Coordinates of C-alpha atoms in Angstrom, one line a residue:
M1 CA 106.3 75.6 82.1
A2 CA 108.5 78.3 80.6
S3 CA 105.5 79.8 78.7
T4 CA 103.5 79.8 81.9
F5 CA 106.3 81.6 83.7
R6 CA 106.4 84.2 81.0
L7 CA 102.6 84.6 81.4
S8 CA 103.0 85.1 85.1
I9 CA 105.7 87.7 84.6
S10 CA 103.5 89.6 82.1
F11 CA 100.7 89.5 84.7
L12 CA 103.1 90.7 87.4
T13 CA 104.1 93.7 85.2
L14 CA 100.5 94.7 84.8
L15 CA 99.8 94.1 88.5
L16 CA 102.7 96.3 89.6
F17 CA 101.7 99.1 87.3
S18 CA 98.2 98.9 88.8
L19 CA 99.6 99.0 92.3
W20 CA 102.1 101.8 91.7
V21 CA 101.9 105.2 90.1
V22 CA 104.4 105.0 87.3
E23 CA 105.8 108.5 86.9
A24 CA 108.4 109.8 84.4
H25 CA 110.0 112.3 86.7
T26 CA 112.9 112.0 89.1
S27 CA 113.4 109.6 91.9
R28 CA 113.6 112.5 94.4
K29 CA 109.9 112.4 95.0
L30 CA 109.3 111.9 98.8
I31 CA 107.7 108.8 100.1
S32 CA 104.1 108.9 101.2
I33 CA 103.4 107.9 104.8
K34 CA 100.3 106.0 105.5
E35 CA 97.4 108.3 106.3
N36 CA 93.9 107.8 107.8
E37 CA 91.0 107.9 105.4
G38 CA 89.1 110.4 107.6
Q39 CA 87.1 107.6 109.3
D40 CA 86.7 107.3 113.0
I41 CA 87.7 103.8 113.9
S42 CA 88.5 104.3 117.6
H43 CA 85.2 102.5 118.5
L44 CA 86.4 99.4 116.7
L45 CA 89.8 99.1 118.4
K46 CA 89.9 96.6 121.3
D47 CA 89.9 98.8 124.4
G48 CA 92.0 101.3 122.4
E49 CA 95.0 99.1 122.8
F50 CA 96.4 99.4 119.3
D51 CA 96.4 102.9 117.7
D52 CA 97.4 101.5 114.3
P53 CA 94.5 99.5 112.8
S54 CA 96.9 97.8 110.3
L55 CA 98.0 95.6 113.2
Y56 CA 94.7 93.8 112.9
M57 CA 96.0 91.3 110.4
Y58 CA 97.3 88.6 112.7
F59 CA 95.5 85.4 113.8
T60 CA 96.2 81.8 114.8
P61 CA 95.8 78.5 113.0
N62 CA 92.8 77.7 115.3
D63 CA 90.9 80.6 113.6
L64 CA 91.2 79.0 110.2
K65 CA 87.7 77.4 110.0
L66 CA 84.3 78.1 108.5
G67 CA 82.3 80.6 110.6
T68 CA 85.2 82.2 112.5
K69 CA 84.8 86.0 112.9
L70 CA 87.9 88.3 113.0
L71 CA 88.4 92.0 113.2
I72 CA 90.6 92.8 110.2
Y73 CA 92.0 96.0 108.5
F74 CA 92.7 95.6 104.8
Y75 CA 94.6 98.8 103.9
K76 CA 94.9 100.2 100.4
S77 CA 97.3 103.1 99.6
D78 CA 96.2 106.1 97.7
L79 CA 97.7 105.4 94.2
Q80 CA 98.2 109.2 93.6
K81 CA 100.5 109.3 96.7
L82 CA 102.6 106.2 96.0
P83 CA 106.3 106.6 95.1
P84 CA 107.5 105.9 91.5
L85 CA 108.5 102.6 90.0
L86 CA 112.1 102.8 88.8
T87 CA 113.8 100.9 86.0
R88 CA 116.8 98.8 86.9
Q89 CA 119.0 101.4 85.2
Q90 CA 117.7 104.1 87.4
A91 CA 117.7 102.1 90.6
D92 CA 121.3 100.9 90.1
L93 CA 122.5 104.5 90.1
I94 CA 121.3 105.0 93.7
P95 CA 123.0 103.2 96.6
F96 CA 120.7 100.9 98.6
T97 CA 122.3 100.2 101.9
K98 CA 122.1 101.5 105.5
S99 CA 125.8 102.4 105.4
K100 CA 124.9 105.1 102.9
L101 CA 122.0 106.5 104.9
D102 CA 123.4 110.0 105.3
F103 CA 124.1 110.2 101.5
L104 CA 120.6 108.9 100.7
L105 CA 118.9 111.4 103.1
D106 CA 120.8 114.2 101.4
H107 CA 120.0 112.8 97.9
F108 CA 116.3 112.8 98.6
S109 CA 116.4 116.0 100.6
I110 CA 114.9 114.3 103.7
T111 CA 115.9 115.1 107.3
K112 CA 117.1 112.3 109.5
D113 CA 114.5 112.7 112.3
S114 CA 111.5 113.2 110.0
P115 CA 108.9 110.4 109.6
Q116 CA 110.3 109.9 106.1
G117 CA 113.9 109.7 107.3
K118 CA 113.0 107.2 110.0
A119 CA 111.1 105.1 107.4
I120 CA 114.1 105.0 105.0
K121 CA 116.4 103.9 107.9
E122 CA 113.9 101.1 108.9
T123 CA 113.5 99.9 105.3
L124 CA 117.3 99.7 104.7
G125 CA 117.7 97.9 108.0
H126 CA 115.2 95.3 107.0
C127 CA 116.8 94.8 103.6
D128 CA 120.4 94.7 105.0
A129 CA 119.6 92.3 107.8
K130 CA 120.8 88.8 107.5
A131 CA 118.2 86.1 106.9
I132 CA 117.3 84.1 110.0
E133 CA 117.9 80.3 109.9
G134 CA 115.8 78.6 107.3
E135 CA 114.7 81.9 105.6
H136 CA 115.4 83.4 102.2
K137 CA 114.9 87.1 101.7
F138 CA 115.7 89.9 99.4
C139 CA 114.6 93.4 98.4
G140 CA 113.6 94.3 94.9
T141 CA 114.2 97.9 93.9
S142 CA 113.0 97.7 90.3
L143 CA 110.6 95.5 88.4
E144 CA 113.5 93.7 86.7
S145 CA 115.4 93.0 89.9
L146 CA 112.2 91.7 91.6
I147 CA 111.6 89.3 88.7
D148 CA 115.2 88.1 88.6
L149 CA 115.3 87.5 92.4
V150 CA 112.0 85.7 92.4
K151 CA 113.3 83.3 89.7
E152 CA 116.6 82.9 91.5
T153 CA 114.8 82.0 94.7
M154 CA 111.9 79.9 93.5
G155 CA 113.6 78.3 90.5
Y156 CA 114.0 79.1 86.8
N157 CA 111.8 76.3 85.5
V158 CA 109.0 76.1 88.0
D159 CA 105.4 76.9 87.4
L160 CA 104.5 80.0 89.4
K161 CA 101.3 81.6 90.5
V162 CA 100.9 85.2 91.6
M163 CA 98.3 85.9 94.4
T164 CA 97.0 89.1 95.8
T165 CA 94.3 90.2 98.2
R166 CA 91.2 91.4 96.4
V167 CA 88.2 93.3 97.8
M168 CA 84.9 92.9 96.0
V169 CA 81.5 94.7 96.4
P170 CA 78.3 94.8 94.4
A171 CA 78.3 97.4 91.7
Q172 CA 76.1 99.9 93.6
N173 CA 78.4 99.9 96.7
S174 CA 81.8 101.5 97.2
I175 CA 84.7 99.7 98.8
S176 CA 85.4 100.5 102.4
Y177 CA 89.0 100.1 103.5
A178 CA 88.1 100.6 107.2
L179 CA 88.4 98.1 110.1
H180 CA 85.6 95.5 109.8
N181 CA 84.5 92.3 111.3
Y182 CA 85.0 89.6 108.7
T183 CA 83.7 86.0 108.7
F184 CA 85.1 83.0 106.9
V185 CA 82.3 82.0 104.6
E186 CA 84.2 79.0 103.2
A187 CA 86.6 76.7 104.8
P188 CA 90.1 78.0 104.0
K189 CA 91.8 76.0 101.3
E190 CA 95.4 75.0 102.1
L191 CA 97.9 74.9 99.2
V192 CA 99.9 71.8 99.9
G193 CA 103.4 71.0 98.7
I194 CA 104.4 74.4 97.5
K195 CA 107.1 77.0 97.9
M196 CA 106.0 80.5 98.8
L197 CA 107.4 84.1 98.8
G198 CA 105.6 87.0 100.3
C199 CA 106.6 90.5 99.0
H200 CA 105.7 93.5 101.1
R201 CA 105.8 97.1 99.8
M202 CA 108.1 99.2 101.9
L203 CA 108.1 102.9 102.8
Y204 CA 110.8 104.4 100.6
P205 CA 111.2 107.3 98.1
Y206 CA 110.7 104.9 95.3
A207 CA 109.0 101.5 95.0
V208 CA 110.8 98.7 97.0
Y209 CA 109.5 95.3 97.8
Y210 CA 110.8 93.2 100.7
C211 CA 110.3 89.5 99.9
H212 CA 110.9 86.6 102.2
G213 CA 110.0 83.0 102.6
H214 CA 110.9 80.0 104.7
K215 CA 112.4 76.7 103.5
G216 CA 109.8 74.9 105.7
G217 CA 107.3 75.3 108.4
S218 CA 104.9 77.7 106.7
R219 CA 101.4 76.9 105.5
V220 CA 99.6 78.9 102.8
F221 CA 95.8 79.2 102.5
E222 CA 93.3 80.7 100.1
V223 CA 90.6 82.5 102.1
N224 CA 87.1 83.9 101.4
L225 CA 85.8 86.4 103.9
V226 CA 82.6 88.6 104.1
T227 CA 81.8 91.6 106.3
D228 CA 78.9 91.5 108.8
D229 CA 76.6 93.4 106.5
G230 CA 77.4 91.0 103.6
R231 CA 78.2 93.9 101.3
Q232 CA 82.0 93.3 101.0
R233 CA 83.9 90.2 100.2
V234 CA 87.7 89.7 100.5
V235 CA 89.5 86.8 98.8
G236 CA 93.2 86.1 98.7
P237 CA 96.2 84.5 100.4
A238 CA 96.9 84.0 104.1
V239 CA 100.0 82.4 105.6
C240 CA 100.7 80.6 108.9
H241 CA 104.3 80.5 110.1
M242 CA 104.4 77.4 112.2
D243 CA 107.8 77.9 113.7
T244 CA 108.4 81.3 115.3
S245 CA 111.2 80.1 117.6
T246 CA 113.8 82.3 115.8
W247 CA 111.7 85.4 115.5
D248 CA 112.5 88.7 117.3
A249 CA 111.0 88.4 120.8
D250 CA 109.6 91.9 120.4
H251 CA 107.8 91.1 117.1
V252 CA 104.4 93.0 117.1
A253 CA 102.5 89.8 116.3
F254 CA 103.2 88.3 119.7
K255 CA 101.8 91.5 121.4
V256 CA 98.7 91.6 119.1
L257 CA 97.9 87.9 119.8
K258 CA 98.8 88.2 123.5
M259 CA 101.1 85.1 123.3
E260 CA 104.4 84.2 124.8
P261 CA 107.1 85.3 122.2
R262 CA 108.4 82.4 120.0
S263 CA 106.0 80.0 121.6
A264 CA 103.3 79.3 119.0
P265 CA 102.5 79.7 115.3
V266 CA 101.5 83.1 113.9
C267 CA 99.2 83.6 110.9
H268 CA 98.5 86.8 108.9
F269 CA 96.6 88.2 106.0
F270 CA 98.3 90.3 103.3
P271 CA 97.6 94.0 102.6
L272 CA 96.2 94.8 99.1
D273 CA 99.5 96.1 97.7
N274 CA 101.4 93.0 98.7
I275 CA 102.3 90.1 96.3
V276 CA 102.5 86.4 97.1
W277 CA 104.3 84.0 94.8
V278 CA 103.6 80.3 95.1
T279 CA 104.7 77.3 93.1
K280 CA 101.8 75.4 91.4

């Protein structure tokens, strides 16, 4: 098992380097805020209700069946605009807490009311917040800290698998990261009897991953989806949180799914730059 875990860590290192732009210069580089790709997607939004297409990632357990069609947006960041990956030595020199917000804004030369300043405040708020009942969470600010926290949370001697969302097209086609209708072309496969951690890349001046999982009540699936024209396939993980009773009543998922807050399970796909850890 130990050798398998080392193999997973090596794979994660390569994975993170492919997701992040690894730069040798200072951590003062500004964060990149998500930008549109120049595509008009307004005609695909449901009555124009949601301006942000990335909200089209939520669904319900009833949707998890062969033939279901969903409107989904699998976003991929421009690698040239991503913030740098720091070493633990570099990251440990910079405070990482909301109580040091003013210092951090000055350190990164960012104004408080700018989009970047608001993003920093939100990220620190997520990372500083206490875990809800039954949840374990942490923020990794370097590759080394991410690996150590994953091992501490999942177990030092467990056999781990790294999952990511992948988009595949025939060689003659280019990948489209727009909003598309996708159909389940295979029955979703549930991974039974596992532990799971989802790690989401946050907006920050350097690479930060917010990782969280629940001690029970979540179901993980491997999914296989295809666009209406059949030219683009997406495979990867999806998770259903079966107990949302302790969630924030204003969570955006409840609005997207038009459900009473905290009343029913919520499922979601993962953006391409997210990482999912599961025990084998």
